[in-house]
PDB file of C-alpha atoms in Angstrom:
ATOM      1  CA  UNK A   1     -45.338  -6.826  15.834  1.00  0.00           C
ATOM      2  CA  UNK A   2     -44.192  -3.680  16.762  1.00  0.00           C
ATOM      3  CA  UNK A   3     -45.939  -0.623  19.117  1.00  0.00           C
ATOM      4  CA  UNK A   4     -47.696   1.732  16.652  1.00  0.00           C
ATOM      5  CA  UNK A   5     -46.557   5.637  17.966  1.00  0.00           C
ATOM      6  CA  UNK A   6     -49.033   7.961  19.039  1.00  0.00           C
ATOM      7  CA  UNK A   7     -50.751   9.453  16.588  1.00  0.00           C
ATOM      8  CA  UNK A   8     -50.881  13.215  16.532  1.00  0.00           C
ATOM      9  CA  UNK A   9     -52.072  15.274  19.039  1.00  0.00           C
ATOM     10  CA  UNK A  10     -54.018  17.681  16.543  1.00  0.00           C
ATOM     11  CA  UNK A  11     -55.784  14.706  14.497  1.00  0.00           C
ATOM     12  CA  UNK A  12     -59.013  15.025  14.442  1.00  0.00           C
ATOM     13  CA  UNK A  13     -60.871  12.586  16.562  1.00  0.00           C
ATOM     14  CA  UNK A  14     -62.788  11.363  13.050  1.00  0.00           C
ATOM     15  CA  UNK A  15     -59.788  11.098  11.127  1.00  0.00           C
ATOM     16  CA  UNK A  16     -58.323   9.412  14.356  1.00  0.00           C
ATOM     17  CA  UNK A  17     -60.811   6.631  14.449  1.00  0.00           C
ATOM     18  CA  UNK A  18     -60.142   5.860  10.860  1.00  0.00           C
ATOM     19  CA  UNK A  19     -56.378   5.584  11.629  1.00  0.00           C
ATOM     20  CA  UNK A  20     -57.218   3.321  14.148  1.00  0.00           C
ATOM     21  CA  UNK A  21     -59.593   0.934  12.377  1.00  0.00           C
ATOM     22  CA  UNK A  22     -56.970   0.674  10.001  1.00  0.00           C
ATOM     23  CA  UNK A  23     -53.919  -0.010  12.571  1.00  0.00           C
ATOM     24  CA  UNK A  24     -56.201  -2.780  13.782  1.00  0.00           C
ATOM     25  CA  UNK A  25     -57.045  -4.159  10.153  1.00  0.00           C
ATOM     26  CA  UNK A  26     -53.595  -4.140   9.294  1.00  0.00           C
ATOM     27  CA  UNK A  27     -52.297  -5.897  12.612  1.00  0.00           C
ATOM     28  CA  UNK A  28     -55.044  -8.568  12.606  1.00  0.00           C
ATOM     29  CA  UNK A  29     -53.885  -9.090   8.606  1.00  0.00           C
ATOM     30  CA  UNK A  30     -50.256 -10.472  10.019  1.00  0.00           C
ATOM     31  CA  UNK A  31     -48.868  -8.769   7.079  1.00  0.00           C
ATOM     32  CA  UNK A  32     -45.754  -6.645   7.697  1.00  0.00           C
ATOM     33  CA  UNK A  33     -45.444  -2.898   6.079  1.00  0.00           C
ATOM     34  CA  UNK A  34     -43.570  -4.100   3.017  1.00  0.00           C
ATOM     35  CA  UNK A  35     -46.263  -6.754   2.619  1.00  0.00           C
ATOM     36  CA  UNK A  36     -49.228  -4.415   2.966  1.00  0.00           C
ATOM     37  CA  UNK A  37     -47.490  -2.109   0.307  1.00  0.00           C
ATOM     38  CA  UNK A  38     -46.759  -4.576  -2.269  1.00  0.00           C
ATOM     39  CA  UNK A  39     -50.148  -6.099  -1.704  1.00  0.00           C
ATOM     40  CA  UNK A  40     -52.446  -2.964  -2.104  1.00  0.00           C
ATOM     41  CA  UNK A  41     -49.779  -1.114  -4.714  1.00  0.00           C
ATOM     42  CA  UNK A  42     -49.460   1.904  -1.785  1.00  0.00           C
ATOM     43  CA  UNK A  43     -45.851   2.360  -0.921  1.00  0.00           C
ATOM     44  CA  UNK A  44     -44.592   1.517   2.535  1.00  0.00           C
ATOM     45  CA  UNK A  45     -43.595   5.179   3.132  1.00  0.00           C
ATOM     46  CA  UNK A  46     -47.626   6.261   2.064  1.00  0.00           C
ATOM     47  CA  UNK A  47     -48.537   3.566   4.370  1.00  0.00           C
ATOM     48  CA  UNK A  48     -46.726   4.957   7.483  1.00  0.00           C
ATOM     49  CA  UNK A  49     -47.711   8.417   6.585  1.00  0.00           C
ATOM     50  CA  UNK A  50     -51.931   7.462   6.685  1.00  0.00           C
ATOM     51  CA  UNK A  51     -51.211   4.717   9.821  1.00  0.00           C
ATOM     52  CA  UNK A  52     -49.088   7.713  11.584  1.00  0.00           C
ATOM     53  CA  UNK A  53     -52.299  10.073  10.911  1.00  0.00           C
ATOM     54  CA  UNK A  54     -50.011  12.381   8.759  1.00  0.00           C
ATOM     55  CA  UNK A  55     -52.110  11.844   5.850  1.00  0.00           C
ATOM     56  CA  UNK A  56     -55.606  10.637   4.899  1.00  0.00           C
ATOM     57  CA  UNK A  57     -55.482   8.047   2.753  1.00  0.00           C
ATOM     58  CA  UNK A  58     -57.342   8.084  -0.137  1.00  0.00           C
ATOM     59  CA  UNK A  59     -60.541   5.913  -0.559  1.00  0.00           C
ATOM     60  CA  UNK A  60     -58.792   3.302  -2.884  1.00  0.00           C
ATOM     61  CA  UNK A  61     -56.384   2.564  -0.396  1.00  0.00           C
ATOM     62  CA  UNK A  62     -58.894   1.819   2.407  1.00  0.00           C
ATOM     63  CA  UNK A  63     -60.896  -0.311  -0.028  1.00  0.00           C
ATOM     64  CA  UNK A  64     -56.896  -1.984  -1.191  1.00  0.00           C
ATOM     65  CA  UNK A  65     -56.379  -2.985   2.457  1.00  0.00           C
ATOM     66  CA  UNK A  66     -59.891  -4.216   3.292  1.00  0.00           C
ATOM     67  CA  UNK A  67     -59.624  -6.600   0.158  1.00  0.00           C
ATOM     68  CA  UNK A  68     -55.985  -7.639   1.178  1.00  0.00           C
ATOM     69  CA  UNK A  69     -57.599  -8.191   4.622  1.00  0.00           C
ATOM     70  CA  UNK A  70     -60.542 -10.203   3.611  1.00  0.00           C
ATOM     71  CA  UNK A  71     -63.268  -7.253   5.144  1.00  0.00           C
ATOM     72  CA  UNK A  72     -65.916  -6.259   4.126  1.00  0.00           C
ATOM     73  CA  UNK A  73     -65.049  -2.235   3.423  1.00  0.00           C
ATOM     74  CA  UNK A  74     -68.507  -0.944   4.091  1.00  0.00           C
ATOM     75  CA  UNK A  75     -67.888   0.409   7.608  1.00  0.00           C
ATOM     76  CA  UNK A  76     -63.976   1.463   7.015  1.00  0.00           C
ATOM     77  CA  UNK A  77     -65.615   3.382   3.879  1.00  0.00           C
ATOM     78  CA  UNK A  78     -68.544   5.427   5.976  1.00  0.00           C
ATOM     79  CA  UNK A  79     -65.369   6.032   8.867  1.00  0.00           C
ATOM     80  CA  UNK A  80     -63.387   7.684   5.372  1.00  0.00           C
ATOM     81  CA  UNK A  81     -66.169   9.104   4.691  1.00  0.00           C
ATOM     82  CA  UNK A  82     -66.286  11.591   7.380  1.00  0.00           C
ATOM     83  CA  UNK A  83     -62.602  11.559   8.140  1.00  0.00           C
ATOM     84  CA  UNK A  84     -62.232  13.546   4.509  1.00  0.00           C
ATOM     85  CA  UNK A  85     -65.065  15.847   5.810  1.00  0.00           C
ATOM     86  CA  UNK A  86     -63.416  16.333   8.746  1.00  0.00           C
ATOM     87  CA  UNK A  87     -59.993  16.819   7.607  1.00  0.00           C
ATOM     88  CA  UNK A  88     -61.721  18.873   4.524  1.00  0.00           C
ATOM     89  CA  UNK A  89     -63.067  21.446   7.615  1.00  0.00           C
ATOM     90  CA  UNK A  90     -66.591  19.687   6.723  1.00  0.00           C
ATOM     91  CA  UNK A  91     -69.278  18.853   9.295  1.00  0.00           C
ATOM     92  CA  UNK A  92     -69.612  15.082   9.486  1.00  0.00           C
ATOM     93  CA  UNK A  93     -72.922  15.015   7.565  1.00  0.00           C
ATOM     94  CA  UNK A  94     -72.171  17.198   4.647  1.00  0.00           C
ATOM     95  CA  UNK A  95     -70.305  14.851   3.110  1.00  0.00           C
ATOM     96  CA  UNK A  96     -71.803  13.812  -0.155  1.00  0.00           C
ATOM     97  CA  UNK A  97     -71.825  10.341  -0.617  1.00  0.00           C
ATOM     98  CA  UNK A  98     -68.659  10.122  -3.329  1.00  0.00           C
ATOM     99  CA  UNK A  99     -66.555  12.528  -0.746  1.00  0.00           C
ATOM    100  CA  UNK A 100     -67.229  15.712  -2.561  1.00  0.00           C
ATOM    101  CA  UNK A 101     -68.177  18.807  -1.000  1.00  0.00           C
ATOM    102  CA  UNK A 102     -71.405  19.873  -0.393  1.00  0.00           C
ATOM    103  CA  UNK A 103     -72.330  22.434  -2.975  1.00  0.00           C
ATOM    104  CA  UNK A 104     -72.209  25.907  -1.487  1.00  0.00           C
ATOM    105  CA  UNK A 105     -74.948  28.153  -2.596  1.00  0.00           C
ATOM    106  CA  UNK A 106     -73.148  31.423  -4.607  1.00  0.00           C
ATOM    107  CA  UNK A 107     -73.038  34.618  -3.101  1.00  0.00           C
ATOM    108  CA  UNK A 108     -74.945  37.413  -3.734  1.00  0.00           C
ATOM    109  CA  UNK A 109     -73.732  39.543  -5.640  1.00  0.00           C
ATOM    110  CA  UNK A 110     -71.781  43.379  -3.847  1.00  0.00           C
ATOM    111  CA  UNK A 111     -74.057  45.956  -3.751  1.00  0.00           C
ATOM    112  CA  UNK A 112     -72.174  49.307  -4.522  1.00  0.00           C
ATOM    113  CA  UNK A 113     -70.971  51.661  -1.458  1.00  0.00           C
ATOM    114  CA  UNK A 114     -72.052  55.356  -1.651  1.00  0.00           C
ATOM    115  CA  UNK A 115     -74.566  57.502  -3.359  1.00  0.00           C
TER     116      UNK A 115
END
């Protein structure tokens, strides 16, 4: 198999541990790029992009490539989990459940300047 590259220097250290578990999956699976794509119906080139740390995946793929890899996807799903906050500028426990934001109470309203 061949030497993953370094992933980015500005990944963010949650996002980076995703990457990671997911370098490992895939290199424990035996199954080359082309076979990862074709088996989870991501392309090869979206593949190197979210195992380069260029782009998170999205939360199908990491449950595509823990089927194809016979895991269970619990754990890889909580690490996506606060990879998207922290890629979304999130901290790690704001993170609803399904990935969405946090709801954001509204502002109040501008209070006129002057007399």
């Amino acid at each position: 198999m061949s030497r993953w590259k370094a992933l980015p220097a500005e990944l963010d250290p949650r996002a980076r541990h995703l990457v990671v578990s997911l370098r490992r999956l895939k290199d424990h699976s035996g199954l080359s790029m082309r076979q990862l794509a074709a088996k989870t119906g991501y392309s090869t080139s979206s593949w190197e992009r979210y195992l380069g740390g260029r782009s998170l995946p999205p939360k199908e793929a990491v449950e595509a490539v823990a089927a194809v890899a016979g895991e269970d996807p619990t754990r890889l799903l909580a690490l996506w989990e606060v990879a998207s906050a922290a890629c979304a500028g999130q901290p790690a426990d704001t993170a609803a459940a399904d990935g969405t934001p946090p709801e954001v109470p509204p502002e109040a309203p501008a209070r006129p300047h002057g007399p």
